[in-house]
CSV table of C-alpha atoms and ligand atoms in Angstrom, one decimal:
chain,number,residue,atom,x,y,z
A,2,MET,CA,13.0,21.2,25.7
A,3,TYR,CA,12.9,17.7,26.7
A,4,THR,CA,9.6,17.5,28.1
A,5,GLU,CA,7.8,19.7,25.6
A,6,ILE,CA,9.4,17.4,22.6
A,7,ASN,CA,8.4,14.4,24.7
A,8,SER,CA,4.8,15.4,25.4
A,9,TYR,CA,4.3,16.6,21.6
A,10,CYS,CA,5.5,13.1,20.3
A,11,LYS,CA,3.2,11.4,22.7
A,12,GLU,CA,0.2,13.3,21.7
A,13,HIS,CA,1.0,12.5,18.0
A,14,GLY,CA,1.9,8.8,18.7
A,15,VAL,CA,5.4,9.3,17.5
A,16,THR,CA,8.6,7.6,19.4
A,17,LEU,CA,10.9,9.9,20.3
A,18,LEU,CA,14.5,8.8,20.0
A,19,VAL,CA,17.2,11.0,21.7
A,20,VAL,CA,20.3,11.4,19.6
A,21,SER,CA,23.2,11.6,22.4
A,22,LYS,CA,26.2,11.8,20.1
A,23,MET,CA,29.0,14.0,21.2
A,24,ARG,CA,27.3,14.6,24.6
A,25,THR,CA,28.8,13.7,28.0
A,26,ASN,CA,27.4,10.8,30.1
A,27,ALA,CA,26.0,13.5,32.8
A,28,GLU,CA,24.1,15.3,29.9
A,29,ILE,CA,22.4,11.7,28.9
A,30,ARG,CA,21.7,11.1,32.5
A,31,ASN,CA,20.0,14.2,32.9
A,32,ILE,CA,17.4,13.2,30.0
A,33,TYR,CA,17.4,9.6,31.4
A,34,ASP,CA,16.5,10.9,34.8
A,35,LEU,CA,13.4,12.6,33.1
A,36,GLY,CA,12.1,9.1,32.0
A,37,GLN,CA,13.8,8.7,28.4
A,38,ARG,CA,15.2,4.9,27.7
A,39,GLU,CA,15.6,5.0,23.7
A,40,PHE,CA,18.9,6.8,22.8
A,41,ALA,CA,21.0,6.6,19.5
A,42,GLU,CA,24.5,7.0,18.3
A,43,ASN,CA,25.8,7.6,15.1
A,44,ARG,CA,29.2,6.0,15.9
A,45,VAL,CA,29.8,2.5,16.8
A,46,GLN,CA,32.7,3.0,19.1
A,47,ASP,CA,31.0,5.9,21.0
A,48,LEU,CA,28.0,4.0,21.5
A,49,ILE,CA,29.7,0.8,23.1
A,50,GLN,CA,31.6,3.1,25.2
A,51,LYS,CA,28.4,4.7,26.4
A,52,LYS,CA,26.6,1.4,26.9
A,53,THR,CA,29.3,0.5,29.3
A,54,GLU,CA,29.0,3.4,31.3
A,55,LEU,CA,25.3,4.2,31.4
A,56,PRO,CA,22.1,2.6,32.9
A,57,VAL,CA,21.8,-1.0,31.6
A,58,ASP,CA,17.7,-0.5,30.9
A,59,ILE,CA,19.0,2.0,28.1
A,60,GLN,CA,17.7,1.0,24.9
A,61,TRP,CA,20.6,1.9,21.9
A,62,HIS,CA,19.8,2.6,18.1
A,63,LEU,CA,22.6,3.1,15.7
A,64,ILE,CA,21.6,5.7,13.1
A,65,GLY,CA,25.1,6.2,11.6
A,66,SER,CA,26.7,4.6,8.5
A,67,LEU,CA,28.0,1.0,9.7
A,68,GLN,CA,30.8,-0.8,8.5
A,69,ARG,CA,30.6,-4.3,8.1
A,70,ASN,CA,33.6,-5.4,10.3
A,71,LYS,CA,31.8,-3.4,13.0
A,72,VAL,CA,28.8,-5.0,13.2
A,73,LYS,CA,29.9,-7.6,15.2
A,74,PHE,CA,30.3,-5.2,18.4
A,75,ILE,CA,26.6,-4.2,18.4
A,76,ALA,CA,24.9,-7.4,17.3
A,77,PRO,CA,24.6,-8.8,21.2
A,78,PHE,CA,22.6,-5.8,22.1
A,79,ILE,CA,21.4,-3.4,19.5
A,80,THR,CA,17.8,-2.6,19.6
A,81,LEU,CA,17.3,-1.1,16.1
A,82,ILE,CA,19.8,-0.4,13.1
A,83,HIS,CA,18.6,2.6,11.3
A,84,SER,CA,21.2,2.6,8.3
A,85,VAL,CA,20.8,-0.7,6.6
A,86,ASP,CA,21.9,0.7,3.1
A,87,ASP,CA,23.9,-2.3,1.3
A,88,PHE,CA,22.8,-5.8,0.7
A,89,LYS,CA,26.4,-7.3,2.2
A,90,LEU,CA,26.1,-5.3,5.4
A,91,TRP,CA,22.4,-6.8,5.5
A,92,GLN,CA,23.9,-10.2,5.0
A,93,GLU,CA,26.4,-9.6,7.6
A,94,ILE,CA,23.8,-8.5,10.3
A,95,GLN,CA,22.0,-11.8,9.6
A,96,ARG,CA,25.4,-13.8,10.2
A,97,GLN,CA,26.0,-11.8,13.4
A,98,ALA,CA,22.4,-12.2,14.8
A,99,LEU,CA,22.6,-15.9,14.1
A,100,LEU,CA,26.0,-16.2,16.1
A,101,ASN,CA,24.6,-14.0,18.9
A,102,ASP,CA,21.2,-16.2,18.7
A,103,ARG,CA,18.9,-13.1,18.6
A,104,MET,CA,17.1,-11.1,16.3
A,105,ILE,CA,18.5,-7.7,15.0
A,106,PRO,CA,15.5,-5.4,13.8
A,107,CYS,CA,16.7,-2.8,11.4
A,108,LEU,CA,15.4,-0.1,9.1
A,109,LEU,CA,15.9,0.4,5.5
A,110,GLN,CA,18.0,3.9,5.0
A,111,ILE,CA,16.8,5.2,1.8
A,112,LYS,CA,18.3,8.7,0.1
A,113,ILE,CA,15.7,11.5,-0.1
A,114,SER,CA,18.0,14.3,0.2
A,115,GLN,CA,20.0,16.2,-2.6
A,116,ASP,CA,22.8,16.4,-0.3
A,117,GLU,CA,25.9,14.4,-1.7
A,118,THR,CA,27.0,13.1,1.8
A,119,LYS,CA,23.8,11.7,2.8
A,120,ASN,CA,23.7,7.6,2.6
A,121,GLY,CA,21.2,5.5,1.9
A,122,PHE,CA,19.8,3.3,-1.1
A,123,VAL,CA,18.7,5.2,-4.1
A,124,PHE,CA,15.1,3.6,-4.2
A,125,GLU,CA,15.4,2.1,-7.7
A,126,GLU,CA,18.4,0.1,-6.5
A,127,LEU,CA,16.6,-0.9,-3.4
A,128,THR,CA,13.7,-2.3,-5.3
A,129,GLN,CA,15.8,-4.1,-7.6
A,130,VAL,CA,17.7,-5.5,-4.7
A,131,LEU,CA,14.3,-7.0,-3.1
A,132,GLN,CA,13.3,-8.4,-6.5
A,133,GLU,CA,16.7,-10.0,-7.3
A,134,LEU,CA,18.4,-11.1,-4.3
A,135,ASP,CA,17.5,-13.7,-1.7
A,136,TRP,CA,16.6,-11.3,1.1
A,137,ARG,CA,13.9,-13.3,2.3
A,138,SER,CA,16.5,-16.0,4.0
A,139,LEU,CA,17.8,-13.4,5.9
A,140,THR,CA,15.6,-14.7,8.9
A,141,HIS,CA,17.2,-13.0,11.9
A,142,VAL,CA,17.1,-9.6,10.5
A,143,PRO,CA,13.1,-8.3,10.7
A,144,ILE,CA,12.9,-5.3,8.6
A,145,GLN,CA,10.8,-2.8,10.7
A,146,GLY,CA,10.6,0.1,8.1
A,147,VAL,CA,12.6,2.9,6.6
A,148,MET,CA,14.5,5.7,7.6
A,149,GLY,CA,15.6,8.9,5.8
A,150,MET,CA,17.2,12.5,6.0
A,151,ALA,CA,15.8,15.3,4.4
A,152,SER,CA,18.2,17.9,2.7
A,153,LEU,CA,19.9,20.4,4.9
A,154,THR,CA,18.2,23.5,3.5
A,155,GLN,CA,15.8,26.4,4.7
A,156,ASN,CA,13.4,25.4,2.2
A,157,GLU,CA,10.4,24.2,3.9
A,158,PHE,CA,8.6,23.1,0.7
A,159,GLN,CA,11.8,20.9,-0.4
A,160,VAL,CA,11.8,19.3,3.0
A,161,ARG,CA,8.3,18.4,3.0
A,162,ASN,CA,8.5,17.4,-0.5
A,163,GLU,CA,11.3,14.8,0.8
A,164,PHE,CA,9.5,13.5,3.6
A,165,GLN,CA,6.2,12.7,1.2
A,166,THR,CA,8.8,11.2,-0.9
A,167,LEU,CA,9.8,8.9,2.0
A,168,LYS,CA,6.3,8.0,3.0
A,169,ASN,CA,5.4,7.2,-0.5
A,170,HIS,CA,8.1,4.6,-0.5
A,171,PHE,CA,7.2,3.0,2.6
A,172,ASP,CA,3.7,2.4,1.2
A,173,GLN,CA,5.0,0.9,-1.7
A,174,LEU,CA,7.3,-1.2,0.2
A,175,LYS,CA,5.2,-2.4,2.4
A,176,HIS,CA,2.4,-3.3,-0.4
A,177,ASP,CA,5.2,-4.9,-2.7
A,178,PHE,CA,7.4,-6.8,-0.3
A,179,PHE,CA,6.6,-6.5,3.5
A,180,ASP,CA,3.1,-7.1,3.7
A,181,GLN,CA,3.3,-7.5,7.5
A,182,ASP,CA,2.4,-5.7,10.8
A,183,ASN,CA,5.8,-5.3,11.9
A,184,PHE,CA,6.8,-3.2,8.9
A,185,LYS,CA,5.7,-0.1,10.8
A,186,THR,CA,8.2,2.6,11.4
A,187,ILE,CA,9.2,5.8,9.6
A,188,SER,CA,12.3,7.0,11.2
A,189,MET,CA,12.4,10.8,9.9
A,190,GLY,CA,12.8,14.0,11.6
A,191,MET,CA,15.4,15.7,13.3
A,192,SER,CA,15.6,19.0,15.4
A,193,SER,CA,15.2,21.5,12.7
A,194,ASP,CA,12.3,19.4,10.8
A,195,TYR,CA,10.9,17.2,13.1
A,196,LEU,CA,7.5,19.3,13.3
A,197,ILE,CA,7.3,19.0,9.2
A,198,ALA,CA,8.1,15.1,9.3
A,199,ILE,CA,5.3,14.3,11.8
A,200,GLU,CA,2.8,16.1,9.6
A,201,GLU,CA,4.0,14.0,6.9
A,202,GLY,CA,3.7,10.5,8.5
A,203,SER,CA,6.8,10.0,10.7
A,204,THR,CA,6.4,7.5,13.3
A,205,MET,CA,9.9,8.1,15.1
A,206,VAL,CA,11.9,11.1,15.4
A,207,ARG,CA,15.5,11.4,16.2
A,208,ILE,CA,16.2,14.6,17.8
A,209,GLY,CA,19.7,15.7,19.5
A,210,SER,CA,20.6,19.3,19.3
A,211,LYS,CA,17.4,21.0,20.3
A,212,ILE,CA,17.0,18.5,23.5
A,213,PHE,CA,20.5,19.1,24.8
A,214,GLU,CA,21.2,22.8,24.0
A,215,GLN,CA,20.6,25.3,26.3
A,216,PHE,CA,18.9,28.8,25.1
B,6,PLP,C1,22.8,13.8,14.3
B,6,PLP,C2,22.1,13.2,13.9
B,6,PLP,C3,20.3,13.2,14.1
B,6,PLP,C4,19.8,14.4,15.1
B,6,PLP,O1,20.4,15.7,14.7
B,6,PLP,P1,19.9,17.2,15.4
B,6,PLP,O2,20.1,18.3,14.2
B,6,PLP,O3,20.9,17.4,16.4
B,6,PLP,O4,18.4,16.8,16.1
B,6,PLP,C5,19.6,12.5,13.7
B,6,PLP,N1,19.6,11.6,12.6
B,6,PLP,C6,21.0,11.4,12.3
B,6,PLP,C7,21.2,10.5,11.5
B,6,PLP,C8,22.0,12.2,12.8
B,6,PLP,O5,23.1,11.7,12.5
């Protein structure tokens, strides 16, 4: 499936991120050998371990919820953190970026689903943070866009609606707060819903099971 999904994403100008959580090094290596270089993990511990065991030119993304006390482990090398959903976490990423003398690009995760378990800023809380707190001083955390997860449901209308909501939030944030060229990423779409996500404006999809599962 990798080759088909990769060419579909290329045709649509969308970045394909391969979600390698719970996969063995051999499985990941197979996809790497097909040319893939961007992989994502949702747990810091697994990410660190895989980074040490797999080729050094892999670009690693973090897509899962991130505890403040773990930022230091990924700060030296992480390519993109998709899961900034709290101002204190944002500040800690800035602190670790300075300590490592590098920029740490991030996305703001926004809650768009009905599911209780999904993380992310409630949009109104996020705009309040952006209006009231001193995020502009967090110079080493370039915010490149937004990330969101749709509800786990068979209802395609609902999923489409949630992706449209995220796209609207992105446009509004870009207009009101981040009027710059590097605010450009909408990370949305997984195995079950990436076709809809791309139709609704995704620029980066995060796909795991559909790539690794054999049918
Ligand atoms: C696991 C995961 C994915 C990939 O899900 P699949 O259904 O395996 O494609 C994408 N995004 C996040 C945040 C995940 O945790």
